Structures are given as structure tokens and as C-alpha cells.
Coordinates of C-alpha atoms in Angstrom, one line a residue:
Chain A
X1 CA -7.3 -32.0 -17.3
X2 CA -8.9 -28.8 -16.2
X3 CA -12.3 -30.3 -16.9
X4 CA -11.5 -33.3 -14.8
X5 CA -10.4 -31.1 -11.9
X6 CA -13.5 -29.0 -12.3
X7 CA -15.9 -32.0 -12.1
X8 CA -14.2 -33.4 -9.0
X9 CA -14.2 -30.0 -7.4
X10 CA -17.9 -29.4 -7.8
X11 CA -18.8 -32.6 -6.0
X12 CA -16.6 -32.1 -2.9
X13 CA -17.2 -30.1 0.3
X14 CA -16.3 -26.5 1.0
X15 CA -13.4 -27.4 3.3
X16 CA -11.7 -29.6 0.6
X17 CA -12.2 -26.9 -1.9
X18 CA -10.5 -24.5 0.5
X19 CA -7.6 -26.8 0.8
X20 CA -7.2 -27.2 -2.9
X21 CA -7.4 -23.5 -3.4
X22 CA -4.8 -23.0 -0.6
X23 CA -2.3 -25.3 -2.3
X24 CA -2.8 -23.7 -5.7
X25 CA -2.8 -20.1 -4.4
X26 CA 0.2 -20.8 -2.1
X27 CA 2.2 -22.4 -5.0
X28 CA 1.3 -19.6 -7.4
X29 CA 2.1 -16.8 -4.8
X30 CA 5.4 -18.5 -4.0
X31 CA 6.4 -18.9 -7.6
X32 CA 5.6 -15.3 -8.7
X33 CA 6.6 -14.0 -5.3
X34 CA 10.2 -15.1 -6.1
X35 CA 10.1 -12.6 -9.0
X36 CA 8.7 -9.9 -6.7
X37 CA 11.4 -10.4 -4.1
X38 CA 14.3 -10.7 -6.6
X39 CA 13.1 -7.6 -8.5
X40 CA 12.2 -5.7 -5.3
X41 CA 8.7 -5.0 -6.3
X42 CA 7.1 -5.5 -2.9
X43 CA 5.5 -2.0 -2.7
X44 CA 4.3 -2.2 -6.2
X45 CA 2.6 -5.5 -5.5
X46 CA 1.2 -4.1 -2.3
X47 CA -0.3 -1.2 -4.1
X48 CA -1.8 -3.5 -6.8
X49 CA -3.3 -5.8 -4.2
X50 CA -4.9 -2.9 -2.3
X51 CA -6.1 -1.1 -5.3
X52 CA -7.8 -3.9 -7.2
X53 CA -10.6 -3.4 -4.6
X54 CA -12.5 -0.7 -6.4
X55 CA -12.3 -2.7 -9.6
X56 CA -14.0 -5.5 -7.9
X57 CA -16.6 -3.1 -6.5
X58 CA -17.3 -1.6 -9.9
X59 CA -17.8 -5.1 -11.3
X60 CA -20.2 -5.9 -8.5
X61 CA -22.2 -2.7 -9.0
X62 CA -22.4 -3.3 -12.8
X63 CA -23.2 -6.9 -12.3
X64 CA -20.4 -8.7 -14.2
X65 CA -17.6 -10.9 -13.0
X66 CA -15.6 -9.6 -10.1
X67 CA -12.4 -11.2 -11.6
X68 CA -12.9 -9.4 -14.9
X69 CA -13.4 -6.1 -13.0
X70 CA -10.2 -6.5 -10.9
X71 CA -8.2 -7.6 -14.0
X72 CA -9.3 -4.5 -16.1
X73 CA -8.7 -2.2 -13.1
X74 CA -5.3 -3.6 -12.4
X75 CA -4.2 -2.9 -16.0
X76 CA -5.4 0.7 -15.6
X77 CA -3.5 1.0 -12.3
X78 CA -0.2 -0.4 -13.8
X79 CA -0.5 2.2 -16.5
X80 CA -1.1 5.0 -14.0
X81 CA 1.8 3.9 -11.8
X82 CA 4.1 3.7 -14.8
X83 CA 3.1 7.2 -15.8
X84 CA 3.6 8.7 -12.3
X85 CA 6.9 7.0 -11.8
X86 CA 8.3 8.7 -14.9
X87 CA 8.0 12.2 -13.4
X88 CA 11.1 13.7 -11.9
X89 CA 11.0 13.7 -8.1
X90 CA 8.1 11.2 -8.0
X91 CA 9.3 7.7 -8.6
X92 CA 7.9 4.3 -8.0
X93 CA 7.2 4.6 -4.3
X94 CA 5.1 7.8 -4.7
X95 CA 3.3 6.1 -7.6
X96 CA 2.4 3.0 -5.5
X97 CA 1.3 5.1 -2.6
X98 CA -1.0 7.4 -4.6
X99 CA -2.6 4.5 -6.5
X100 CA -3.0 2.5 -3.3
X101 CA -4.9 5.2 -1.4
X102 CA -6.9 6.3 -4.5
X103 CA -8.1 2.7 -4.9
X104 CA -9.3 2.5 -1.3
X105 CA -11.0 5.9 -1.3
X106 CA -12.8 5.0 -4.6
X107 CA -13.8 1.7 -3.2
X108 CA -15.2 3.3 0.0
X109 CA -17.2 5.8 -2.0
X110 CA -18.6 3.2 -4.4
X111 CA -19.6 1.1 -1.4
X112 CA -21.4 4.1 0.2
X113 CA -23.1 5.0 -3.1
X114 CA -24.4 1.4 -3.4
X115 CA -25.4 0.3 0.1
X116 CA -27.3 -2.7 -1.3
X117 CA -24.3 -4.3 -2.8
X118 CA -24.5 -8.1 -2.7
X119 CA -20.8 -8.5 -1.8
X120 CA -19.2 -7.3 1.5
X121 CA -16.2 -5.1 1.6
X122 CA -14.7 -7.3 4.2
X123 CA -14.5 -10.4 2.0
X124 CA -12.5 -8.4 -0.5
X125 CA -10.2 -7.1 2.1
X126 CA -9.4 -10.2 4.0
X127 CA -10.7 -12.9 1.6
X128 CA -12.9 -15.9 2.2
X129 CA -11.1 -19.0 1.2
X130 CA -13.9 -21.1 2.7
X131 CA -16.4 -19.9 0.1
X132 CA -14.2 -20.2 -3.1
X133 CA -16.0 -21.9 -6.0
X134 CA -14.8 -24.1 -8.8
X135 CA -14.3 -21.1 -11.1
X136 CA -11.9 -19.4 -8.6
X137 CA -10.0 -22.6 -8.3
X138 CA -9.8 -23.1 -12.0
X139 CA -8.6 -19.5 -12.5
X140 CA -5.8 -20.0 -9.9
X141 CA -4.8 -23.3 -11.6
X142 CA -4.7 -21.7 -15.0
X143 CA -2.6 -18.7 -13.8
X144 CA -0.3 -21.1 -12.0
X145 CA 0.2 -23.1 -15.2
X146 CA 0.8 -20.0 -17.2
X147 CA 3.3 -18.7 -14.6
X148 CA 5.2 -22.0 -14.6
X149 CA 5.3 -22.0 -18.4
X150 CA 6.5 -18.4 -18.7
X151 CA 9.2 -19.1 -16.1
X152 CA 10.2 -22.3 -17.7
X153 CA 10.6 -20.7 -21.1
X154 CA 11.7 -17.1 -20.2
X155 CA 12.9 -17.6 -16.6
X156 CA 16.6 -17.3 -17.5
X157 CA 16.1 -14.1 -19.4
X158 CA 14.1 -12.5 -16.5
X159 CA 16.7 -13.5 -14.0
X160 CA 19.5 -12.1 -16.2
X161 CA 17.6 -8.9 -16.7
X162 CA 17.0 -8.7 -12.9
X163 CA 20.6 -9.3 -11.8
X164 CA 22.3 -7.2 -14.5
X165 CA 20.1 -4.8 -16.3
X166 CA 22.9 -3.1 -18.1
X167 CA 24.5 -6.4 -19.1
X168 CA 21.2 -7.6 -20.4
X169 CA 20.7 -4.6 -22.6
X170 CA 24.3 -4.8 -23.8
X171 CA 23.8 -8.4 -24.8
X172 CA 21.2 -7.1 -27.2
X173 CA 18.0 -8.1 -25.4
X174 CA 15.1 -5.9 -24.7
X175 CA 14.8 -5.3 -20.9
X176 CA 11.2 -4.1 -21.2
X177 CA 10.0 -7.5 -22.2
X178 CA 11.3 -9.0 -18.9
X179 CA 9.7 -6.1 -17.0
X180 CA 6.3 -6.4 -18.8
X181 CA 6.3 -10.2 -18.3
X182 CA 7.0 -9.7 -14.5
X183 CA 4.3 -7.0 -14.1
X184 CA 1.7 -9.1 -16.0
X185 CA 2.5 -12.2 -13.9
X186 CA 2.2 -10.2 -10.7
X187 CA -1.1 -8.6 -11.7
X188 CA -2.5 -12.0 -12.8
X189 CA -1.5 -13.5 -9.5
X190 CA -3.0 -10.7 -7.4
X191 CA -6.3 -11.0 -9.3
X192 CA -6.4 -14.8 -9.1
X193 CA -5.6 -15.2 -5.4
X194 CA -7.6 -12.2 -4.2
X195 CA -11.0 -13.9 -3.7
X196 CA -9.3 -16.5 -1.5
X197 CA -6.9 -14.5 0.7
X198 CA -8.1 -10.9 0.2
X199 CA -6.7 -7.6 -1.0
X200 CA -4.5 -6.8 2.0
X201 CA -3.1 -10.1 3.2
X202 CA -2.2 -11.4 -0.3
X203 CA 1.1 -9.6 -0.2
X204 CA 2.3 -11.8 2.8
X205 CA 1.6 -15.0 0.8
X206 CA 3.4 -13.5 -2.2
X207 CA 6.5 -12.1 -0.5
X208 CA 6.8 -14.5 2.5
X209 CA 7.5 -17.9 0.9
X210 CA 10.1 -16.4 -1.5
X211 CA 11.8 -14.6 1.4
X212 CA 11.9 -17.8 3.5
X213 CA 13.2 -19.8 0.5
X214 CA 16.0 -17.3 -0.1
X215 CA 17.1 -17.8 3.5
X216 CA 17.4 -21.5 3.0
X217 CA 18.9 -22.0 -0.4
X218 CA 21.4 -20.0 -2.4
X219 CA 20.8 -20.7 -6.1
X220 CA 18.0 -18.8 -7.7
X221 CA 16.6 -21.9 -9.4
X222 CA 16.3 -23.5 -6.0
X223 CA 14.4 -20.5 -4.7
X224 CA 12.0 -20.8 -7.6
X225 CA 11.5 -24.5 -6.7
X226 CA 11.3 -24.1 -2.9
X227 CA 9.1 -21.0 -2.6
X228 CA 5.9 -22.6 -4.1
X229 CA 6.3 -25.6 -1.8
X230 CA 6.5 -23.3 1.2
X231 CA 3.6 -21.2 -0.1
X232 CA 1.4 -24.3 -0.5
X233 CA 2.4 -25.6 2.9
X234 CA 1.5 -22.2 4.6
X235 CA -1.8 -22.2 2.8
X236 CA -2.8 -25.7 4.0
X237 CA -1.6 -25.2 7.6
X238 CA -3.3 -21.8 7.7
X239 CA -6.7 -23.2 6.5
X240 CA -6.6 -26.1 9.0
X241 CA -5.6 -23.8 11.9
X242 CA -8.3 -21.3 11.0
X243 CA -10.9 -24.2 11.3
X244 CA -9.4 -25.5 14.5
X245 CA -9.2 -22.1 16.3
X246 CA -12.2 -20.5 14.6
X247 CA -10.2 -17.4 13.4
X248 CA -10.1 -15.6 10.0
X249 CA -8.5 -17.9 7.4
X250 CA -6.6 -15.0 5.7
X251 CA -5.2 -13.9 9.0
X252 CA -4.2 -17.5 9.9
X253 CA -2.4 -18.0 6.6
X254 CA -0.5 -14.8 7.0
X255 CA 0.7 -15.7 10.5
X256 CA 1.8 -19.1 9.3
X257 CA 3.8 -17.5 6.5
X258 CA 5.4 -15.3 9.0
X259 CA 6.2 -18.2 11.3
X260 CA 7.8 -20.1 8.4
X261 CA 10.0 -17.1 7.6
X262 CA 11.1 -16.9 11.2
X263 CA 11.8 -20.6 11.3
X264 CA 13.8 -20.2 8.0
X265 CA 15.8 -17.3 9.5
X266 CA 16.5 -19.4 12.6
X267 CA 17.6 -22.4 10.6
X268 CA 19.9 -20.2 8.7
X269 CA 21.4 -18.5 11.8
X270 CA 21.9 -21.8 13.5
X271 CA 24.0 -23.0 10.6
X272 CA 21.7 -25.9 9.7
X273 CA 21.8 -24.6 6.2
X274 CA 25.1 -23.7 4.7
X275 CA 25.0 -20.1 3.6
X276 CA 27.6 -18.1 1.8
X277 CA 27.2 -14.5 2.6
X278 CA 29.0 -13.2 -0.5
X279 CA 26.5 -15.0 -2.8
X280 CA 23.6 -13.6 -0.9
X281 CA 24.9 -10.1 -1.3
X282 CA 25.4 -10.7 -5.0
X283 CA 21.8 -11.8 -5.3
X284 CA 20.6 -8.8 -3.4
X285 CA 22.3 -6.2 -5.4
Chain B
X1 CA -30.0 30.3 -1.9
X2 CA -27.0 32.5 -2.7
X3 CA -23.6 31.3 -3.8
X4 CA -21.8 32.2 -0.6
X5 CA -24.2 30.3 1.6
X6 CA -24.2 27.4 -0.8
X7 CA -20.4 27.2 -0.7
X8 CA -19.7 28.0 3.0
X9 CA -23.0 27.4 4.7
X10 CA -22.2 23.7 5.5
X11 CA -19.1 24.8 7.5
X12 CA -21.3 26.6 10.1
X13 CA -22.9 23.3 11.0
X14 CA -21.2 21.7 14.0
X15 CA -21.0 18.2 12.4
X16 CA -19.1 19.7 9.4
X17 CA -17.2 22.4 11.4
X18 CA -15.7 19.9 13.8
X19 CA -14.3 17.5 11.1
X20 CA -13.0 20.6 9.3
X21 CA -11.0 21.7 12.4
X22 CA -9.6 18.1 12.8
X23 CA -8.7 18.0 9.1
X24 CA -7.1 21.5 9.2
X25 CA -4.9 20.4 12.2
X26 CA -4.0 17.2 10.4
X27 CA -3.3 19.0 7.2
X28 CA -0.7 21.2 8.9
X29 CA 1.0 18.5 10.9
X30 CA 0.8 15.7 8.4
X31 CA 1.7 18.1 5.6
X32 CA 5.1 18.7 7.2
X33 CA 5.5 14.9 7.9
X34 CA 4.6 14.3 4.2
X35 CA 7.4 16.5 3.0
X36 CA 9.9 14.7 5.1
X37 CA 8.5 11.3 4.0
X38 CA 8.8 12.4 0.3
X39 CA 12.3 13.7 0.7
X40 CA 13.5 10.6 2.5
X41 CA 11.5 8.2 0.2
X42 CA 9.8 6.6 3.3
X43 CA 6.5 5.9 1.6
X44 CA 6.6 2.2 2.0
X45 CA 7.7 2.6 5.7
X46 CA 4.6 4.8 6.1
X47 CA 2.5 2.1 4.6
X48 CA 4.0 -0.3 7.1
X49 CA 3.3 2.1 10.0
X50 CA -0.3 2.5 8.8
X51 CA -0.9 -1.3 9.0
X52 CA 1.1 -1.6 12.2
X53 CA -1.2 0.8 14.0
X54 CA -4.2 -1.3 13.1
X55 CA -3.8 -4.2 15.7
X56 CA -3.1 -1.7 18.4
X57 CA -6.3 0.1 17.7
X58 CA -8.2 -3.2 17.6
X59 CA -6.8 -4.4 20.9
X60 CA -7.3 -1.0 22.5
X61 CA -10.9 -1.0 21.3
X62 CA -11.5 -4.5 22.5
X63 CA -10.2 -3.7 26.0
X64 CA -11.4 -0.2 26.7
X65 CA -13.8 0.8 24.0
X66 CA -13.4 4.2 22.2
X67 CA -11.0 5.5 24.9
X68 CA -8.7 2.6 24.5
X69 CA -8.5 3.1 20.7
X70 CA -6.0 5.9 20.7
X71 CA -3.9 4.5 23.5
X72 CA -3.6 1.1 21.9
X73 CA -2.9 2.7 18.6
X74 CA -0.1 4.8 20.1
X75 CA 1.6 1.8 21.8
X76 CA 1.5 -0.2 18.5
X77 CA 2.6 2.9 16.6
X78 CA 5.7 3.4 18.7
X79 CA 6.6 -0.3 18.5
X80 CA 6.0 -0.4 14.7
X81 CA 8.1 2.7 14.2
X82 CA 11.1 1.3 16.0
X83 CA 10.9 -2.1 14.3
X84 CA 10.5 -0.6 10.8
X85 CA 13.3 1.9 11.3
X86 CA 15.7 -0.8 12.5
X87 CA 14.6 -3.1 9.5
X88 CA 15.2 -0.1 7.2
X89 CA 18.8 0.0 8.3
X90 CA 19.5 -3.5 7.1
X91 CA 19.9 -3.3 3.4
X92 CA 19.3 -6.9 2.5
X93 CA 15.8 -7.5 1.2
X94 CA 14.5 -4.3 2.8
X95 CA 11.2 -3.9 1.1
X96 CA 10.2 -7.6 1.4
X97 CA 10.8 -7.3 5.1
X98 CA 8.6 -4.3 5.4
X99 CA 5.9 -6.0 3.4
X100 CA 6.0 -9.0 5.8
X101 CA 6.0 -6.9 8.9
X102 CA 3.1 -4.8 7.8
X103 CA 0.8 -7.7 6.7
X104 CA 1.7 -9.7 9.9
X105 CA 0.7 -6.8 12.1
X106 CA -2.5 -6.3 10.0
X107 CA -3.3 -10.1 10.2
X108 CA -3.0 -9.9 14.0
X109 CA -5.6 -7.1 14.0
X110 CA -7.9 -9.1 11.6
X111 CA -7.7 -12.2 13.7
X112 CA -8.5 -10.3 16.9
X113 CA -11.5 -8.6 15.2
X114 CA -12.7 -11.9 13.8
X115 CA -13.0 -13.2 17.3
X116 CA -15.3 -10.4 18.2
X117 CA -19.0 -10.2 17.5
X118 CA -20.3 -7.5 15.1
X119 CA -17.1 -7.9 13.3
X120 CA -17.9 -6.5 9.8
X121 CA -19.3 -3.2 11.1
X122 CA -16.3 -2.5 13.4
X123 CA -13.8 -3.5 10.7
X124 CA -15.3 -1.1 8.2
X125 CA -15.3 1.8 10.8
X126 CA -11.7 1.2 11.6
X127 CA -10.6 0.9 8.0
X128 CA -12.5 3.8 6.6
X129 CA -12.9 6.1 9.7
X130 CA -15.8 8.1 10.9
X131 CA -14.9 11.7 10.1
X132 CA -18.4 13.1 10.3
X133 CA -19.0 11.9 13.8
X134 CA -15.9 13.2 15.6
X135 CA -16.5 14.7 19.1
X136 CA -15.1 17.7 21.0
X137 CA -12.7 15.4 22.8
X138 CA -11.5 14.0 19.5
X139 CA -10.6 17.5 18.4
X140 CA -8.6 18.2 21.6
X141 CA -6.7 14.9 21.3
X142 CA -5.9 15.4 17.7
X143 CA -4.6 18.9 18.3
X144 CA -2.5 17.8 21.3
X145 CA -1.0 14.8 19.5
X146 CA -0.4 16.8 16.4
X147 CA 1.4 19.5 18.4
X148 CA 3.6 16.9 20.0
X149 CA 4.5 15.3 16.7
X150 CA 5.1 18.7 15.2
X151 CA 7.6 19.6 17.9
X152 CA 9.4 16.3 17.5
X153 CA 9.6 16.8 13.7
X154 CA 11.0 20.3 14.0
X155 CA 13.6 19.0 16.4
X156 CA 14.9 16.5 13.9
X157 CA 14.2 18.4 10.6
X158 CA 17.7 19.7 10.1
X159 CA 19.3 16.3 10.6
X160 CA 16.7 14.7 8.4
X161 CA 17.2 17.1 5.5
X162 CA 21.0 16.6 5.7
X163 CA 20.6 12.9 5.9
X164 CA 18.1 12.8 3.0
X165 CA 20.8 14.1 0.7
X166 CA 23.9 12.5 2.1
X167 CA 23.7 10.1 5.0
X168 CA 27.5 9.6 5.3
X169 CA 28.1 13.3 5.4
X170 CA 25.5 13.8 8.1
X171 CA 27.1 11.0 10.2
X172 CA 30.6 12.5 9.7
X173 CA 29.3 16.0 10.7
X174 CA 28.3 14.5 14.0
X175 CA 24.5 14.3 13.5
X176 CA 22.9 11.4 15.4
X177 CA 21.2 9.9 12.4
X178 CA 19.6 6.8 14.1
X179 CA 18.2 8.8 16.9
X180 CA 16.6 11.3 14.5
X181 CA 15.3 8.5 12.3
X182 CA 13.6 7.0 15.3
X183 CA 12.1 10.3 16.4
X184 CA 10.8 11.0 12.9
X185 CA 9.3 7.5 12.7
X186 CA 7.5 7.8 16.1
X187 CA 6.2 11.2 15.2
X188 CA 4.8 10.0 11.9
X189 CA 3.3 7.0 13.7
X190 CA 1.6 9.2 16.2
X191 CA 0.1 11.3 13.4
X192 CA -1.1 8.1 11.7
X193 CA -2.9 7.2 14.8
X194 CA -4.9 10.5 15.0
X195 CA -5.4 10.4 11.2
X196 CA -6.7 6.9 11.5
X197 CA -9.3 8.0 14.0
X198 CA -10.4 10.7 11.5
X199 CA -10.2 9.2 8.0
X200 CA -9.6 5.6 8.7
X201 CA -6.6 3.3 8.8
X202 CA -6.1 2.8 5.1
X203 CA -6.9 6.3 3.9
X204 CA -4.5 7.8 6.5
X205 CA -1.7 6.8 4.1
X206 CA -3.0 9.1 1.4
X207 CA -2.8 12.0 3.8
X208 CA 0.8 11.0 4.5
X209 CA 2.0 10.5 0.9
X210 CA 0.1 12.7 -1.5
X211 CA 0.6 16.3 -0.2
X212 CA 4.4 15.9 -0.2
X213 CA 4.4 14.3 -3.6
X214 CA 2.2 17.1 -4.9
X215 CA 4.5 19.8 -3.5
X216 CA 7.4 18.0 -5.1
X217 CA 5.6 18.2 -8.5
X218 CA 5.1 21.9 -8.2
X219 CA 8.5 23.0 -6.9
X220 CA 12.1 21.9 -6.2
X221 CA 12.6 24.7 -3.7
X222 CA 12.8 23.4 -0.1
X223 CA 11.2 26.4 1.5
X224 CA 8.1 26.2 -0.7
X225 CA 7.5 22.4 -0.2
X226 CA 6.0 22.7 3.2
X227 CA 3.5 25.5 2.5
X228 CA 2.4 23.9 -0.7
X229 CA 1.9 20.5 1.0
X230 CA -0.1 22.1 3.8
X231 CA -2.2 24.1 1.3
X232 CA -3.0 21.1 -0.7
X233 CA -4.1 19.2 2.4
X234 CA -6.3 22.2 3.5
X235 CA -7.9 22.6 0.1
X236 CA -8.6 18.9 -0.2
X237 CA -10.1 18.8 3.3
X238 CA -12.4 21.7 2.7
X239 CA -13.5 20.6 -0.8
X240 CA -13.8 16.9 0.3
X241 CA -16.0 17.7 3.3
X242 CA -18.1 20.1 1.3
X243 CA -18.6 17.4 -1.4
X244 CA -19.5 14.9 1.3
X245 CA -22.1 17.3 2.7
X246 CA -23.6 18.3 -0.7
X247 CA -23.7 14.6 -1.8
X248 CA -25.7 13.5 1.2
X249 CA -28.0 16.6 1.2
X250 CA -28.6 17.2 -2.5
X251 CA -28.2 13.8 -4.0
X252 CA -29.0 11.6 -1.0
X253 CA -25.7 9.7 -1.3
X254 CA -24.2 9.2 2.1
X255 CA -20.6 9.8 1.0
X256 CA -18.1 8.8 3.8
X257 CA -16.2 12.0 4.8
X258 CA -12.7 10.5 5.0
X259 CA -13.0 8.8 1.6
X260 CA -14.3 12.0 0.0
X261 CA -11.3 14.0 1.4
X262 CA -8.7 11.5 0.2
X263 CA -10.3 11.1 -3.2
X264 CA -10.3 14.9 -3.6
X265 CA -6.7 15.0 -2.6
X266 CA -5.7 12.4 -5.1
X267 CA -7.7 14.1 -7.9
X268 CA -5.9 17.3 -7.0
X269 CA -2.6 15.4 -7.3
X270 CA -3.5 14.0 -10.7
X271 CA -4.6 17.4 -12.0
X272 CA -1.3 18.8 -10.9
X273 CA 0.4 16.0 -12.6
X274 CA -1.5 16.8 -15.8
X275 CA -0.6 20.5 -15.6
X276 CA 3.0 19.7 -14.9
X277 CA 3.0 17.5 -18.0
X278 CA 1.7 20.4 -20.1
X279 CA 4.0 23.1 -18.6
X280 CA 7.3 21.7 -17.3
X281 CA 9.7 23.9 -15.4
X282 CA 12.0 25.4 -18.0
X283 CA 15.1 25.8 -15.9
X284 CA 17.1 22.7 -15.2
X285 CA 15.0 20.7 -17.6
X286 CA 16.0 17.0 -17.9
X287 CA 15.9 15.1 -21.1
X288 CA 12.4 13.9 -20.2
X289 CA 11.2 17.4 -19.4
X290 CA 12.6 18.8 -22.6
X291 CA 10.7 16.1 -24.6
X292 CA 7.5 17.0 -22.7
X293 CA 8.1 20.7 -23.3
X294 CA 8.6 20.2 -27.0
X295 CA 5.4 18.4 -27.3
X296 CA 3.4 21.0 -25.4
X297 CA 5.0 23.7 -27.6
X298 CA 3.8 21.8 -30.6
X299 CA 0.3 21.6 -29.2
X300 CA 0.2 25.4 -28.6
X301 CA 1.6 26.3 -32.0

């Protein structure tokens, strides 16, 4: 099936490719973003999206795949963040902040040391969905399939561990498996969608659709179903708008995501959607 | 060439001395802000402010060139500070909301820049700063804004320390918590604006987070946190600028000054982290500390 998608993708124009990538990236970001929002890992994800930048730079300097570079680097960063977060008085926020700025300083230095680099900083930062190739699309599709599979098989466990960590441990399960799966999915998503939407704006596409979905529906399963749809929708509208108005695609997608969140919040407030506050609070804590 | 000249010679050159003055001023003011940010766990809010400043700078730059840069940044900073502080007070989905606000602000900046010509060069300068080309007037503005932020932070420091440990008690004792939160956020935002002009938008966050975190690694004592944070900032500024100079003179690598300073600061943090791992504070050792201590004792034996 992947082979079929690949052969059709190669023969079509750049705008159609961008639309396909927007749908896949939006769906993937929405799906994994639900985990990010439920587990409150937004800052962690932000740090990861920002800091994969030097990994991509190193890969470009050494001449191998940018995706491999970002992936290897994101594993290192997760390890570093885990190590820092374990120190007393430091914690997850400090870890994310340190890793985030270190990544950027390193990226800037690498860029300065190699001025003849074939890839521009800017495309890493804000992405260039109009220039994605078949390999980028295939990677996004594969990660999306894996994420869907993991959530279908282990989703209930991850939600249980998220909502009630103590209860999950008491029931005899290992909480670190849920944590490791979540972190791996977040890292894979960041690496897969970075070429399209960029290191900085990716976090909006990850967090936004899930936040909007949570405003509209109450059950966690429904959020997992709705968020990818909202993400894909935001991706497509953003790409079309960026062509019509001649503005940066990554920026347009981000603003569409924000608009959808505002619409969702409005719909919720107007009472279009029935919303039980106590359930919402249960979900949040 | 003798050692003293090799080490300190660069700082007599005006294009190294001026950035050093700017960085020294920032190290003091942002060092204090950094301690407050660390104690209050406001790192992600700081990240939000860093990104919120960006569109203001871009709009200011588009309207009035270099002079508009700081004014635009300050307007956006004040707005961002108020929005993020108010969001922070609503517990539900707090960090997702911050993530959304910060990327939306950033996206606005990106869209405006993408409508301009010569977009890539400008974007890089705004993102990574231009520390080595600061002018006399930049130094004056940085000093003035830092002083203002410093006074604001001193005014709210007591309330902030109280509130960092127990918000309810601070409220009950009659402290005006929301007002002091807003003042702190605006002060931090102003500092981010001047830091952005020096080391760049994204690296300003390092200056805001790392010194406080480093001080927290070294000591638990409140009075020592501020001097250590400032000292770390000063050390990293000097060493980073020196490295940037040496790299471009001796090895012909045009190292960006801001990135060099921030990378030095983070390396300093990581070294401290490593030392802390080897030699934990014996008093009030937690279970984790004790484990680390046992391991280091084994290594020494």
C-alpha cells in the first residue's frame, strides 16, 4: 500500500503533495497531540521540537539523512532531559528549557562554522511544506500508522496510567512502559512533521487540535478520534490559505489551528456542545 | 604574545568591550529574574514571553527600522506578559494554552516577515541576535531598561518569594499576588526584549532559565542564589565572547557572539550538574542524593 502511495505521489505536483502531507501530518499531530495534552507534556514537546534543529544541522554537515540526524539527536535530548529532571530542585521545566536553548545555540554555531551549508536555517525553523518529497510523506504515513497501531493496542493502558498513576502501579502494571511509549511517539511525530511545518510551529499543530477536541467532546476516546480530523482540516486549510494569500505555510497552518481552537471554545461557551464541567475537571487532574 | 594579553586583550577592543558591557548588565538584571523564574517554576511562561516578543519586534522593525525594534518588542512584551499571567491563573490545561499562545504569536511574526523582502537574512538576525555589532545607544537602552526591570523586580521580590512557597498564605497575609505576578511578568518581558536585541530571540530564553537553575544546583540558600546566578551569567558572557573572538581571529570561524555565550552558559550548567552528581550536599540528603553519594564514595575508595 505504501508502494502504491509512493508511486502516485511521485507523479503529482508539488501542491498536491503539500496537501497530502498536510492531511497526514495534521492527523498524526492530532493523534499524538492528544497524548501530549492529556499527559501535560507541552513544554517537553516544545523543547524537543526546538532542539532537533542541531541534529538536522549535524546531519546536513556530515551529509546523511536529515531525518536520521534529528531522530538520533532527539534520543540524546530525551536522555539528557530525563537525567536533568531527576535532580532535586531542577525538574522537567528546567530540563526542557536548558535542552531547548542548548539546541538552538548549537545549531547557530554549526551554521556559522559551515556557511556553505546546502540547507537553510529558516526551512528548519518554519518548515517548507511546499517542498516535501515522497520520502517525507512516506515517513509521516508510516509514523501515523505506527501511532494508530500503538494507541489501538496499548491506548487503554496509556490512558489508565495518565489518569491514575498510583492506581495503575497498584494494579500491577509498569508505569514506565506507558511513559516510554508516549515519549517515543512524541519524538517520532516531531521528527516526521518537522520538514513540513518546522521546528517552532510544530507544537501548535500538536497541541492545538487536541485542545480543540477536548473542548468539544468529553470522552477520551472521542478526543482521540476528533483531534486527528481537526489537525488534518487545519493542515489543508492552512496550505490553501498560504497559496491564496502568499504567506508562509507554517505560519498559516498555525493561525488556522488557533482559529479552530477559538471556534471550539466559542461553541462550548454558547452551549452548542453539551459539556459537563465535573467530567472536564476529572480529565484535567 | 603573553598570557595576560592573550586572555584579556580582546576586551580592550571596542567591538568586544561594548558587547561585554551589554552582557554584564544583562547578567545582573536577568540573573535576578532567573532566580525568581526558577523559584516560581515559570520557565514555560518565559518561553511563551520569548516567542510573544517576536511579532512585536518584527512589526516595529517593519514600521520604523532599528528604532522601532525595541518599542514594538516592548508593546508586545507587555501584552504577552498580561495574557500569559492571566492564562496561568486558570488551572485547566495550563501548559497547552501557553504552547498555543506562544506559537500563535510566533506565527504572526513569521507571516509578517514572510511578506517582506530579504526575509531569510532578517529572520536569522532576529532569531540569533547580533551581539558583536551593538552600538553605544544599544548599551544605553539596555542599561536603562534593565534598571527599570530591576527596580520592578525588587518591589515585588518579597511577595514573589512568599507566594512561591505558599500562595494561599501570601493572599491571606494581605499580599496583592495578582498585581505582583503582573509586575514580575512585565519586568521579565522587558528584559527579554533587550536580551533579544543582544543574543537573539530564541537564545534569550537560555539567559533567563539557565543561571537560576545553575544556582539552584549549587545551593539551597536563598541569599546565595542571586550572586551565584549573576556570577554564572558574567562568567559565561566573558568566556563566550572571548571564545567568539578567538574563534574568528585564530581559526577563522565567524562564531556568532550570542550563540557562543549561551552555549558556554549551558556547558557551565552541565559541568555543574556533573560535579553535583559526584559530590552531593551531605546535609538534608534525599534518598536519591544518598544513592548518588554512596556511588561516589565507592568510586573514591
